[in-house]
Amino acid sequence: MSTLFISDIHLSAQRPDMTAALVRFLEHDAPGADALYVLGDLFEFWIGDDDPNPLHQQMADAFLALSQQNVPIYFIHGNRDFLLGQQFAKRAGMTLLGDPCVIDLYGERVVLSHGDLLCTLDEGYQKFRRITQLKWLRWLFLRLPLARRQAIACKMRGQSQMENAHKSQIIMDVTPAAVDDTLRAHDCRMMIHGHTHRPAIHDFTLDGHPARRIVLGDWFEQGSVLVCRPGEQRLEMRALATIDPAAHPSV
Ligand code: OKV
Ligand code: MN
């Protein structure tokens, strides 16, 4: 009896080690779970479900195989893969959820989010989000030829990287008041999110009641998985590559 949560894998063709680690997780760790939740930024970028990137098909196959073993898979968009649509979700056997959303986790109300909405001090990012959330602009972007979308997206990523280099850690972390407000608004005492890449379990007090915020980690150095069982939540690590001794003979 366990429910699994992952986020911020940031899959791309540049990191086959992370792709391999996730596929291994989907094949060996996730079967038998009650559910798998992917809380955003599964992919490093996403410019439309019609992108013929072979990595997308590989991941759709891997997720679909898990869903066919009767593990329901839920996906919340991240700030990088917010354009991932119903077409890909269907191919991957995933159900798309809104951000934030509330689930019943073994009898406890838990609010799930990617976490970018909680970073209210990052004005540059929140402006980017407001613009790219505009329905008509998305509609327009998705109707551009793939090569145009690729060029625009590449330029936007380069620009964003330069901006983030000058932002402080505090600006890029969640605002405590936004966490409190979200918990209150959804009548929850527990939240699970990703985005900040600072895996931790934060226990605090909200309106006189014990509250818990669990932050998932990224998969750059090692895999990060939250394993939940009734009344228990554990953040676990997964090695990216198991070293094959045959490939590295000792002298
Ligand atoms: C994702 C981020 C690039 C951050 C563009 C409308 C517009 C969507 C888009 C293009 C970029 C996603 C889809 C990407 C996240 C970046 C840079 C910063 C902070 C438009 C709708 F405006 F051009 F019309 N995009 N891509 N960033 O490359 O995946 O999260 S992306
Ligand atoms: Mn993110």
PDB file of C-alpha atoms and ligand atoms in Angstrom:
ATOM      1  CA  MET A   1       0.000   0.000   0.000  1.00  0.00           C
ATOM      2  CA  SER A   2       1.834   3.091  -1.209  1.00  0.00           C
ATOM      3  CA  THR A   3       1.286   6.214  -3.276  1.00  0.00           C
ATOM      4  CA  LEU A   4       4.246   7.709  -5.140  1.00  0.00           C
ATOM      5  CA  PHE A   5       5.007  11.344  -5.991  1.00  0.00           C
ATOM      6  CA  ILE A   6       7.716  12.639  -8.313  1.00  0.00           C
ATOM      7  CA  SER A   7       8.409  15.965 -10.048  1.00  0.00           C
ATOM      8  CA  ASP A   8      11.097  18.034 -11.767  1.00  0.00           C
ATOM      9  CA  ILE A   9      12.707  15.275 -13.797  1.00  0.00           C
ATOM     10  CA  HIS A  10      13.364  17.836 -16.582  1.00  0.00           C
ATOM     11  CA  LEU A  11      13.738  15.123 -19.222  1.00  0.00           C
ATOM     12  CA  SER A  12      15.593  16.043 -22.397  1.00  0.00           C
ATOM     13  CA  ALA A  13      17.682  14.326 -25.063  1.00  0.00           C
ATOM     14  CA  GLN A  14      20.741  15.867 -23.336  1.00  0.00           C
ATOM     15  CA  ARG A  15      20.296  13.712 -20.209  1.00  0.00           C
ATOM     16  CA  PRO A  16      19.846  10.045 -21.197  1.00  0.00           C
ATOM     17  CA  ASP A  17      20.913   9.059 -17.650  1.00  0.00           C
ATOM     18  CA  MET A  18      17.821  10.743 -16.176  1.00  0.00           C
ATOM     19  CA  THR A  19      15.573   9.171 -18.820  1.00  0.00           C
ATOM     20  CA  ALA A  20      17.046   5.738 -18.013  1.00  0.00           C
ATOM     21  CA  ALA A  21      16.554   6.286 -14.267  1.00  0.00           C
ATOM     22  CA  LEU A  22      12.912   7.273 -14.739  1.00  0.00           C
ATOM     23  CA  VAL A  23      12.194   4.317 -17.036  1.00  0.00           C
ATOM     24  CA  ARG A  24      13.785   2.005 -14.441  1.00  0.00           C
ATOM     25  CA  PHE A  25      11.612   3.606 -11.736  1.00  0.00           C
ATOM     26  CA  LEU A  26       8.455   3.127 -13.844  1.00  0.00           C
ATOM     27  CA  GLU A  27       9.330  -0.506 -14.595  1.00  0.00           C
ATOM     28  CA  HIS A  28      10.673  -1.660 -11.209  1.00  0.00           C
ATOM     29  CA  ASP A  29       9.436   0.638  -8.422  1.00  0.00           C
ATOM     30  CA  ALA A  30       6.053   1.944  -9.509  1.00  0.00           C
ATOM     31  CA  PRO A  31       4.187  -1.296 -10.406  1.00  0.00           C
ATOM     32  CA  GLY A  32       2.088  -2.299  -7.388  1.00  0.00           C
ATOM     33  CA  ALA A  33       1.660   1.279  -6.146  1.00  0.00           C
ATOM     34  CA  ASP A  34      -1.866   2.568  -5.483  1.00  0.00           C
ATOM     35  CA  ALA A  35      -1.150   5.598  -7.694  1.00  0.00           C
ATOM     36  CA  LEU A  36       1.648   7.686  -9.191  1.00  0.00           C
ATOM     37  CA  TYR A  37       1.487  11.485  -9.150  1.00  0.00           C
ATOM     38  CA  VAL A  38       3.803  13.523 -11.391  1.00  0.00           C
ATOM     39  CA  LEU A  39       3.794  17.075 -10.039  1.00  0.00           C
ATOM     40  CA  GLY A  40       5.140  18.917 -13.061  1.00  0.00           C
ATOM     41  CA  ASP A  41       8.338  19.601 -15.014  1.00  0.00           C
ATOM     42  CA  LEU A  42       8.525  16.025 -16.234  1.00  0.00           C
ATOM     43  CA  PHE A  43      10.040  17.527 -19.399  1.00  0.00           C
ATOM     44  CA  GLU A  44      12.620  20.313 -19.712  1.00  0.00           C
ATOM     45  CA  PHE A  45      10.478  21.978 -22.366  1.00  0.00           C
ATOM     46  CA  TRP A  46       7.231  21.359 -24.233  1.00  0.00           C
ATOM     47  CA  ILE A  47       6.100  23.160 -27.356  1.00  0.00           C
ATOM     48  CA  GLY A  48       3.123  21.029 -28.345  1.00  0.00           C
ATOM     49  CA  ASP A  49       1.884  17.420 -28.353  1.00  0.00           C
ATOM     50  CA  ASP A  50       2.647  17.266 -32.099  1.00  0.00           C
ATOM     51  CA  ASP A  51       6.425  17.512 -31.485  1.00  0.00           C
ATOM     52  CA  PRO A  52       7.817  14.275 -33.035  1.00  0.00           C
ATOM     53  CA  ASN A  53      10.632  14.109 -30.418  1.00  0.00           C
ATOM     54  CA  PRO A  54      11.330  10.357 -29.938  1.00  0.00           C
ATOM     55  CA  LEU A  55      11.842  10.951 -26.198  1.00  0.00           C
ATOM     56  CA  HIS A  56       8.147  11.802 -25.927  1.00  0.00           C
ATOM     57  CA  GLN A  57       7.064   8.524 -27.523  1.00  0.00           C
ATOM     58  CA  GLN A  58       9.490   6.569 -25.340  1.00  0.00           C
ATOM     59  CA  MET A  59       8.073   8.164 -22.187  1.00  0.00           C
ATOM     60  CA  ALA A  60       4.460   7.778 -23.336  1.00  0.00           C
ATOM     61  CA  ASP A  61       5.136   4.054 -23.838  1.00  0.00           C
ATOM     62  CA  ALA A  62       6.756   3.698 -20.403  1.00  0.00           C
ATOM     63  CA  PHE A  63       3.907   5.505 -18.585  1.00  0.00           C
ATOM     64  CA  LEU A  64       1.235   3.688 -20.603  1.00  0.00           C
ATOM     65  CA  ALA A  65       2.780   0.308 -19.666  1.00  0.00           C
ATOM     66  CA  LEU A  66       2.495   1.286 -15.988  1.00  0.00           C
ATOM     67  CA  SER A  67      -1.106   2.441 -16.340  1.00  0.00           C
ATOM     68  CA  GLN A  68      -1.905  -0.888 -18.013  1.00  0.00           C
ATOM     69  CA  GLN A  69      -0.651  -2.592 -14.837  1.00  0.00           C
ATOM     70  CA  ASN A  70      -3.521  -0.799 -13.091  1.00  0.00           C
ATOM     71  CA  VAL A  71      -1.487   2.003 -11.531  1.00  0.00           C
ATOM     72  CA  PRO A  72      -3.416   5.243 -12.070  1.00  0.00           C
ATOM     73  CA  ILE A  73      -1.096   8.068 -13.166  1.00  0.00           C
ATOM     74  CA  TYR A  74      -1.925  11.715 -12.479  1.00  0.00           C
ATOM     75  CA  PHE A  75      -0.115  14.724 -13.920  1.00  0.00           C
ATOM     76  CA  ILE A  76      -0.011  18.353 -12.815  1.00  0.00           C
ATOM     77  CA  HIS A  77       1.654  20.782 -15.223  1.00  0.00           C
ATOM     78  CA  GLY A  78       4.949  22.408 -14.310  1.00  0.00           C
ATOM     79  CA  ASN A  79       6.210  25.781 -15.484  1.00  0.00           C
ATOM     80  CA  ARG A  80       8.225  24.052 -18.241  1.00  0.00           C
ATOM     81  CA  ASP A  81       5.728  21.503 -19.595  1.00  0.00           C
ATOM     82  CA  PHE A  82       2.568  23.608 -19.110  1.00  0.00           C
ATOM     83  CA  LEU A  83       1.621  23.064 -22.761  1.00  0.00           C
ATOM     84  CA  LEU A  84       1.482  19.274 -22.384  1.00  0.00           C
ATOM     85  CA  GLY A  85      -2.009  18.440 -23.569  1.00  0.00           C
ATOM     86  CA  GLN A  86      -4.779  15.892 -23.567  1.00  0.00           C
ATOM     87  CA  GLN A  87      -3.385  14.189 -26.668  1.00  0.00           C
ATOM     88  CA  PHE A  88      -0.086  13.252 -24.985  1.00  0.00           C
ATOM     89  CA  ALA A  89      -1.835  12.474 -21.685  1.00  0.00           C
ATOM     90  CA  LYS A  90      -4.007   9.926 -23.451  1.00  0.00           C
ATOM     91  CA  ARG A  91      -1.033   8.308 -25.197  1.00  0.00           C
ATOM     92  CA  ALA A  92       0.725   8.040 -21.817  1.00  0.00           C
ATOM     93  CA  GLY A  93      -2.296   6.783 -19.863  1.00  0.00           C
ATOM     94  CA  MET A  94      -2.194   9.861 -17.631  1.00  0.00           C
ATOM     95  CA  THR A  95      -4.992  11.922 -16.146  1.00  0.00           C
ATOM     96  CA  LEU A  96      -4.370  15.666 -16.119  1.00  0.00           C
ATOM     97  CA  LEU A  97      -5.195  17.484 -12.869  1.00  0.00           C
ATOM     98  CA  GLY A  98      -5.555  21.207 -12.174  1.00  0.00           C
ATOM     99  CA  ASP A  99      -3.097  23.209 -10.077  1.00  0.00           C
ATOM    100  CA  PRO A 100      -3.715  23.237  -7.168  1.00  0.00           C
ATOM    101  CA  CYS A 101      -5.894  20.224  -6.510  1.00  0.00           C
ATOM    102  CA  VAL A 102      -6.948  18.299  -3.415  1.00  0.00           C
ATOM    103  CA  ILE A 103      -6.712  14.514  -3.047  1.00  0.00           C
ATOM    104  CA  ASP A 104      -7.696  12.044  -0.360  1.00  0.00           C
ATOM    105  CA  LEU A 105      -4.414  10.405   0.681  1.00  0.00           C
ATOM    106  CA  TYR A 106      -5.332   7.468   2.950  1.00  0.00           C
ATOM    107  CA  GLY A 107      -8.033   9.518   4.671  1.00  0.00           C
ATOM    108  CA  GLU A 108      -6.158  12.823   4.777  1.00  0.00           C
ATOM    109  CA  ARG A 109      -6.955  15.877   2.638  1.00  0.00           C
ATOM    110  CA  VAL A 110      -3.749  16.877   0.822  1.00  0.00           C
ATOM    111  CA  VAL A 111      -3.281  19.790  -1.570  1.00  0.00           C
ATOM    112  CA  LEU A 112      -1.025  19.109  -4.567  1.00  0.00           C
ATOM    113  CA  SER A 113       0.677  21.747  -6.696  1.00  0.00           C
ATOM    114  CA  HIS A 114       3.694  22.131  -8.942  1.00  0.00           C
ATOM    115  CA  GLY A 115       4.720  25.010  -6.673  1.00  0.00           C
ATOM    116  CA  ASP A 116       5.469  27.857  -9.086  1.00  0.00           C
ATOM    117  CA  LEU A 117       2.256  29.647  -8.057  1.00  0.00           C
ATOM    118  CA  LEU A 118       3.639  29.800  -4.506  1.00  0.00           C
ATOM    119  CA  CYS A 119       6.751  31.734  -5.581  1.00  0.00           C
ATOM    120  CA  THR A 120       4.950  35.070  -5.488  1.00  0.00           C
ATOM    121  CA  LEU A 121       8.138  37.148  -4.972  1.00  0.00           C
ATOM    122  CA  ASP A 122       9.492  36.102  -8.385  1.00  0.00           C
ATOM    123  CA  GLU A 123       7.802  38.893 -10.319  1.00  0.00           C
ATOM    124  CA  GLY A 124       9.666  38.183 -13.546  1.00  0.00           C
ATOM    125  CA  TYR A 125       8.457  34.605 -13.560  1.00  0.00           C
ATOM    126  CA  GLN A 126       4.882  35.493 -12.556  1.00  0.00           C
ATOM    127  CA  LYS A 127       4.763  37.906 -15.511  1.00  0.00           C
ATOM    128  CA  PHE A 128       6.001  35.122 -17.839  1.00  0.00           C
ATOM    129  CA  ARG A 129       3.272  32.889 -16.403  1.00  0.00           C
ATOM    130  CA  ARG A 130       0.498  35.453 -16.871  1.00  0.00           C
ATOM    131  CA  ILE A 131       1.489  35.945 -20.519  1.00  0.00           C
ATOM    132  CA  THR A 132       1.897  32.268 -21.420  1.00  0.00           C
ATOM    133  CA  GLN A 133      -1.406  31.417 -19.674  1.00  0.00           C
ATOM    134  CA  LEU A 134      -3.342  33.638 -22.097  1.00  0.00           C
ATOM    135  CA  LYS A 135      -5.655  31.310 -24.016  1.00  0.00           C
ATOM    136  CA  TRP A 136      -5.479  33.191 -27.323  1.00  0.00           C
ATOM    137  CA  LEU A 137      -1.667  33.447 -27.201  1.00  0.00           C
ATOM    138  CA  ARG A 138      -1.375  29.694 -26.585  1.00  0.00           C
ATOM    139  CA  TRP A 139      -3.774  29.060 -29.421  1.00  0.00           C
ATOM    140  CA  LEU A 140      -1.640  31.247 -31.689  1.00  0.00           C
ATOM    141  CA  PHE A 141       1.667  29.677 -30.545  1.00  0.00           C
ATOM    142  CA  LEU A 142       0.371  26.134 -31.111  1.00  0.00           C
ATOM    143  CA  ARG A 143      -0.658  27.030 -34.655  1.00  0.00           C
ATOM    144  CA  LEU A 144       2.844  28.148 -35.644  1.00  0.00           C
ATOM    145  CA  PRO A 145       4.938  25.662 -37.632  1.00  0.00           C
ATOM    146  CA  LEU A 146       7.031  23.444 -35.343  1.00  0.00           C
ATOM    147  CA  ALA A 147      10.323  25.037 -36.449  1.00  0.00           C
ATOM    148  CA  ARG A 148       9.045  28.516 -35.498  1.00  0.00           C
ATOM    149  CA  ARG A 149       7.898  27.237 -32.098  1.00  0.00           C
ATOM    150  CA  GLN A 150      11.295  25.600 -31.554  1.00  0.00           C
ATOM    151  CA  ALA A 151      13.134  28.824 -32.377  1.00  0.00           C
ATOM    152  CA  ILE A 152      10.911  30.971 -30.122  1.00  0.00           C
ATOM    153  CA  ALA A 153      11.108  28.500 -27.238  1.00  0.00           C
ATOM    154  CA  CYS A 154      14.886  28.198 -27.524  1.00  0.00           C
ATOM    155  CA  LYS A 155      15.253  31.989 -27.402  1.00  0.00           C
ATOM    156  CA  MET A 156      12.911  32.267 -24.404  1.00  0.00           C
ATOM    157  CA  ARG A 157      14.885  29.614 -22.499  1.00  0.00           C
ATOM    158  CA  GLY A 158      18.158  31.403 -23.161  1.00  0.00           C
ATOM    159  CA  GLN A 159      16.691  34.682 -21.925  1.00  0.00           C
ATOM    160  CA  SER A 160      15.242  33.078 -18.802  1.00  0.00           C
ATOM    161  CA  GLN A 161      18.573  31.451 -17.920  1.00  0.00           C
ATOM    162  CA  MET A 162      20.254  34.863 -17.971  1.00  0.00           C
ATOM    163  CA  GLU A 163      17.541  36.416 -15.782  1.00  0.00           C
ATOM    164  CA  ASN A 164      17.602  33.609 -13.189  1.00  0.00           C
ATOM    165  CA  ALA A 165      21.374  33.986 -12.776  1.00  0.00           C
ATOM    166  CA  HIS A 166      20.694  37.314 -11.050  1.00  0.00           C
ATOM    167  CA  LYS A 167      17.829  36.189  -8.791  1.00  0.00           C
ATOM    168  CA  SER A 168      18.336  35.436  -5.091  1.00  0.00           C
ATOM    169  CA  GLN A 169      17.472  32.089  -3.505  1.00  0.00           C
ATOM    170  CA  ILE A 170      14.762  33.769  -1.398  1.00  0.00           C
ATOM    171  CA  ILE A 171      13.006  35.186  -4.467  1.00  0.00           C
ATOM    172  CA  MET A 172      13.021  31.762  -6.130  1.00  0.00           C
ATOM    173  CA  ASP A 173      11.635  29.938  -3.040  1.00  0.00           C
ATOM    174  CA  VAL A 174       7.982  29.726  -1.988  1.00  0.00           C
ATOM    175  CA  THR A 175       6.411  32.553   0.010  1.00  0.00           C
ATOM    176  CA  PRO A 176       5.289  31.166   3.410  1.00  0.00           C
ATOM    177  CA  ALA A 177       2.109  33.297   3.355  1.00  0.00           C
ATOM    178  CA  ALA A 178       1.151  31.813  -0.043  1.00  0.00           C
ATOM    179  CA  VAL A 179       1.529  28.307   1.417  1.00  0.00           C
ATOM    180  CA  ASP A 180      -0.682  29.198   4.404  1.00  0.00           C
ATOM    181  CA  ASP A 181      -3.318  30.817   2.166  1.00  0.00           C
ATOM    182  CA  THR A 182      -3.449  27.808  -0.175  1.00  0.00           C
ATOM    183  CA  LEU A 183      -3.787  25.340   2.720  1.00  0.00           C
ATOM    184  CA  ARG A 184      -6.576  27.436   4.306  1.00  0.00           C
ATOM    185  CA  ALA A 185      -8.418  27.935   1.015  1.00  0.00           C
ATOM    186  CA  HIS A 186      -8.577  24.163   0.480  1.00  0.00           C
ATOM    187  CA  ASP A 187      -9.145  23.226   4.141  1.00  0.00           C
ATOM    188  CA  CYS A 188      -5.953  21.110   4.212  1.00  0.00           C
ATOM    189  CA  ARG A 189      -3.084  20.596   6.690  1.00  0.00           C
ATOM    190  CA  MET A 190      -0.721  18.979   4.234  1.00  0.00           C
ATOM    191  CA  MET A 191       0.749  20.114   0.916  1.00  0.00           C
ATOM    192  CA  ILE A 192       2.998  18.346  -1.565  1.00  0.00           C
ATOM    193  CA  HIS A 193       4.797  20.314  -4.281  1.00  0.00           C
ATOM    194  CA  GLY A 194       7.986  20.476  -6.353  1.00  0.00           C
ATOM    195  CA  HIS A 195       9.503  23.266  -8.456  1.00  0.00           C
ATOM    196  CA  THR A 196      12.065  24.678  -5.973  1.00  0.00           C
ATOM    197  CA  HIS A 197      14.331  21.588  -6.135  1.00  0.00           C
ATOM    198  CA  ARG A 198      14.795  21.741  -2.345  1.00  0.00           C
ATOM    199  CA  PRO A 199      13.571  18.343  -1.130  1.00  0.00           C
ATOM    200  CA  ALA A 200      12.449  18.543   2.492  1.00  0.00           C
ATOM    201  CA  ILE A 201       9.602  17.864   4.908  1.00  0.00           C
ATOM    202  CA  HIS A 202       8.641  21.099   6.687  1.00  0.00           C
ATOM    203  CA  ASP A 203       6.527  20.764   9.833  1.00  0.00           C
ATOM    204  CA  PHE A 204       4.932  23.956  11.131  1.00  0.00           C
ATOM    205  CA  THR A 205       1.825  25.308  12.832  1.00  0.00           C
ATOM    206  CA  LEU A 206      -1.122  26.710  10.902  1.00  0.00           C
ATOM    207  CA  ASP A 207      -3.853  28.458  12.915  1.00  0.00           C
ATOM    208  CA  GLY A 208      -2.858  26.394  15.962  1.00  0.00           C
ATOM    209  CA  HIS A 209      -2.850  23.053  14.129  1.00  0.00           C
ATOM    210  CA  PRO A 210       0.148  20.972  13.057  1.00  0.00           C
ATOM    211  CA  ALA A 211       0.753  21.300   9.307  1.00  0.00           C
ATOM    212  CA  ARG A 212       3.201  19.698   6.879  1.00  0.00           C
ATOM    213  CA  ARG A 213       4.668  20.824   3.548  1.00  0.00           C
ATOM    214  CA  ILE A 214       6.578  18.230   1.561  1.00  0.00           C
ATOM    215  CA  VAL A 215       8.897  19.439  -1.206  1.00  0.00           C
ATOM    216  CA  LEU A 216       9.963  16.962  -3.880  1.00  0.00           C
ATOM    217  CA  GLY A 217      13.478  17.038  -5.300  1.00  0.00           C
ATOM    218  CA  ASP A 218      14.753  17.099  -8.865  1.00  0.00           C
ATOM    219  CA  TRP A 219      16.509  14.250 -10.722  1.00  0.00           C
ATOM    220  CA  PHE A 220      19.736  16.017 -11.751  1.00  0.00           C
ATOM    221  CA  GLU A 221      22.113  14.207  -9.332  1.00  0.00           C
ATOM    222  CA  GLN A 222      19.806  11.442  -8.098  1.00  0.00           C
ATOM    223  CA  GLY A 223      16.166  10.506  -8.318  1.00  0.00           C
ATOM    224  CA  SER A 224      13.823  11.871  -5.636  1.00  0.00           C
ATOM    225  CA  VAL A 225      10.632  10.009  -4.766  1.00  0.00           C
ATOM    226  CA  LEU A 226       8.030  10.634  -2.071  1.00  0.00           C
ATOM    227  CA  VAL A 227       6.580   7.348  -0.813  1.00  0.00           C
ATOM    228  CA  CYS A 228       3.324   7.738   1.135  1.00  0.00           C
ATOM    229  CA  ARG A 229       1.625   5.046   3.199  1.00  0.00           C
ATOM    230  CA  PRO A 230      -1.266   5.481   5.645  1.00  0.00           C
ATOM    231  CA  GLY A 231      -0.049   7.999   8.256  1.00  0.00           C
ATOM    232  CA  GLU A 232       3.513   8.052   6.874  1.00  0.00           C
ATOM    233  CA  GLN A 233       5.435  10.064   4.248  1.00  0.00           C
ATOM    234  CA  ARG A 234       9.066   9.360   3.326  1.00  0.00           C
ATOM    235  CA  LEU A 235      11.345  11.175   0.877  1.00  0.00           C
ATOM    236  CA  GLU A 236      13.593   8.610  -0.803  1.00  0.00           C
ATOM    237  CA  MET A 237      16.527   8.829  -3.212  1.00  0.00           C
ATOM    238  CA  ARG A 238      17.197   6.743  -6.318  1.00  0.00           C
ATOM    239  CA  ALA A 239      20.637   6.431  -7.910  1.00  0.00           C
ATOM    240  CA  LEU A 240      20.664   7.699 -11.505  1.00  0.00           C
ATOM    241  CA  ALA A 241      23.001   5.031 -12.880  1.00  0.00           C
ATOM    242  CA  THR A 242      23.867   1.726 -11.307  1.00  0.00           C
ATOM    243  CA  ILE A 243      27.511   1.143 -12.139  1.00  0.00           C
ATOM    244  CA  ASP A 244      27.907  -2.070 -14.073  1.00  0.00           C
ATOM    245  CA  PRO A 245      31.133  -3.703 -12.775  1.00  0.00           C
ATOM    246  CA  ALA A 246      31.582  -5.534 -16.091  1.00  0.00           C
ATOM    247  CA  ALA A 247      31.824  -2.166 -17.837  1.00  0.00           C
ATOM    248  CA  HIS A 248      34.532  -0.956 -15.419  1.00  0.00           C
ATOM    249  CA  PRO A 249      36.895  -3.892 -14.836  1.00  0.00           C
ATOM    250  CA  SER A 250      39.254  -3.245 -11.943  1.00  0.00           C
ATOM    251  CA  VAL A 251      42.950  -3.618 -12.801  1.00  0.00           C
TER     252      VAL A 251
HETATM  253  C1  OKV B   1       9.082  26.771 -20.723  1.00  0.00           C
HETATM  254  C2  OKV B   1      10.123  28.597 -19.611  1.00  0.00           C
HETATM  255  C3  OKV B   1      10.536  28.223 -21.932  1.00  0.00           C
HETATM  256  C4  OKV B   1      10.150  29.438 -17.292  1.00  0.00           C
HETATM  257  C5  OKV B   1       5.176  30.652 -25.771  1.00  0.00           C
HETATM  258  C6  OKV B   1       2.846  31.178 -25.755  1.00  0.00           C
HETATM  259  C7  OKV B   1       4.435  32.845 -26.681  1.00  0.00           C
HETATM  260  C8  OKV B   1       3.641  29.086 -24.876  1.00  0.00           C
HETATM  261  C9  OKV B   1       4.930  29.426 -25.165  1.00  0.00           C
HETATM  262  C10 OKV B   1       7.318  28.775 -25.387  1.00  0.00           C
HETATM  263  C11 OKV B   1       8.394  28.297 -24.491  1.00  0.00           C
HETATM  264  C12 OKV B   1       6.853  26.672 -23.534  1.00  0.00           C
HETATM  265  C13 OKV B   1       5.768  27.175 -24.445  1.00  0.00           C
HETATM  266  C14 OKV B   1       9.709  27.124 -21.889  1.00  0.00           C
HETATM  267  C15 OKV B   1       9.301  27.513 -19.576  1.00  0.00           C
HETATM  268  C16 OKV B   1      10.726  28.942 -20.793  1.00  0.00           C
HETATM  269  C17 OKV B   1      11.559  30.152 -20.593  1.00  0.00           C
HETATM  270  C18 OKV B   1      11.310  30.520 -19.160  1.00  0.00           C
HETATM  271  C19 OKV B   1      10.578  30.530 -16.409  1.00  0.00           C
HETATM  272  C20 OKV B   1       4.149  31.513 -26.051  1.00  0.00           C
HETATM  273  C21 OKV B   1       2.593  29.949 -25.162  1.00  0.00           C
HETATM  274  F1  OKV B   1       4.536  33.758 -25.757  1.00  0.00           F
HETATM  275  F2  OKV B   1       5.578  32.834 -27.358  1.00  0.00           F
HETATM  276  F3  OKV B   1       3.465  33.145 -27.522  1.00  0.00           F
HETATM  277  N1  OKV B   1       6.005  28.547 -24.851  1.00  0.00           N
HETATM  278  N2  OKV B   1       8.173  26.906 -24.122  1.00  0.00           N
HETATM  279  N3  OKV B   1      10.491  29.482 -18.608  1.00  0.00           N
HETATM  280  O1  OKV B   1      10.592  26.255 -24.142  1.00  0.00           O
HETATM  281  O2  OKV B   1       9.003  24.865 -22.964  1.00  0.00           O
HETATM  282  O3  OKV B   1       9.513  28.545 -16.827  1.00  0.00           O
HETATM  283  S1  OKV B   1       9.437  26.174 -23.329  1.00  0.00           S
HETATM  284 MN    MN B   2       9.253  24.083 -12.045  1.00  0.00          MN
END
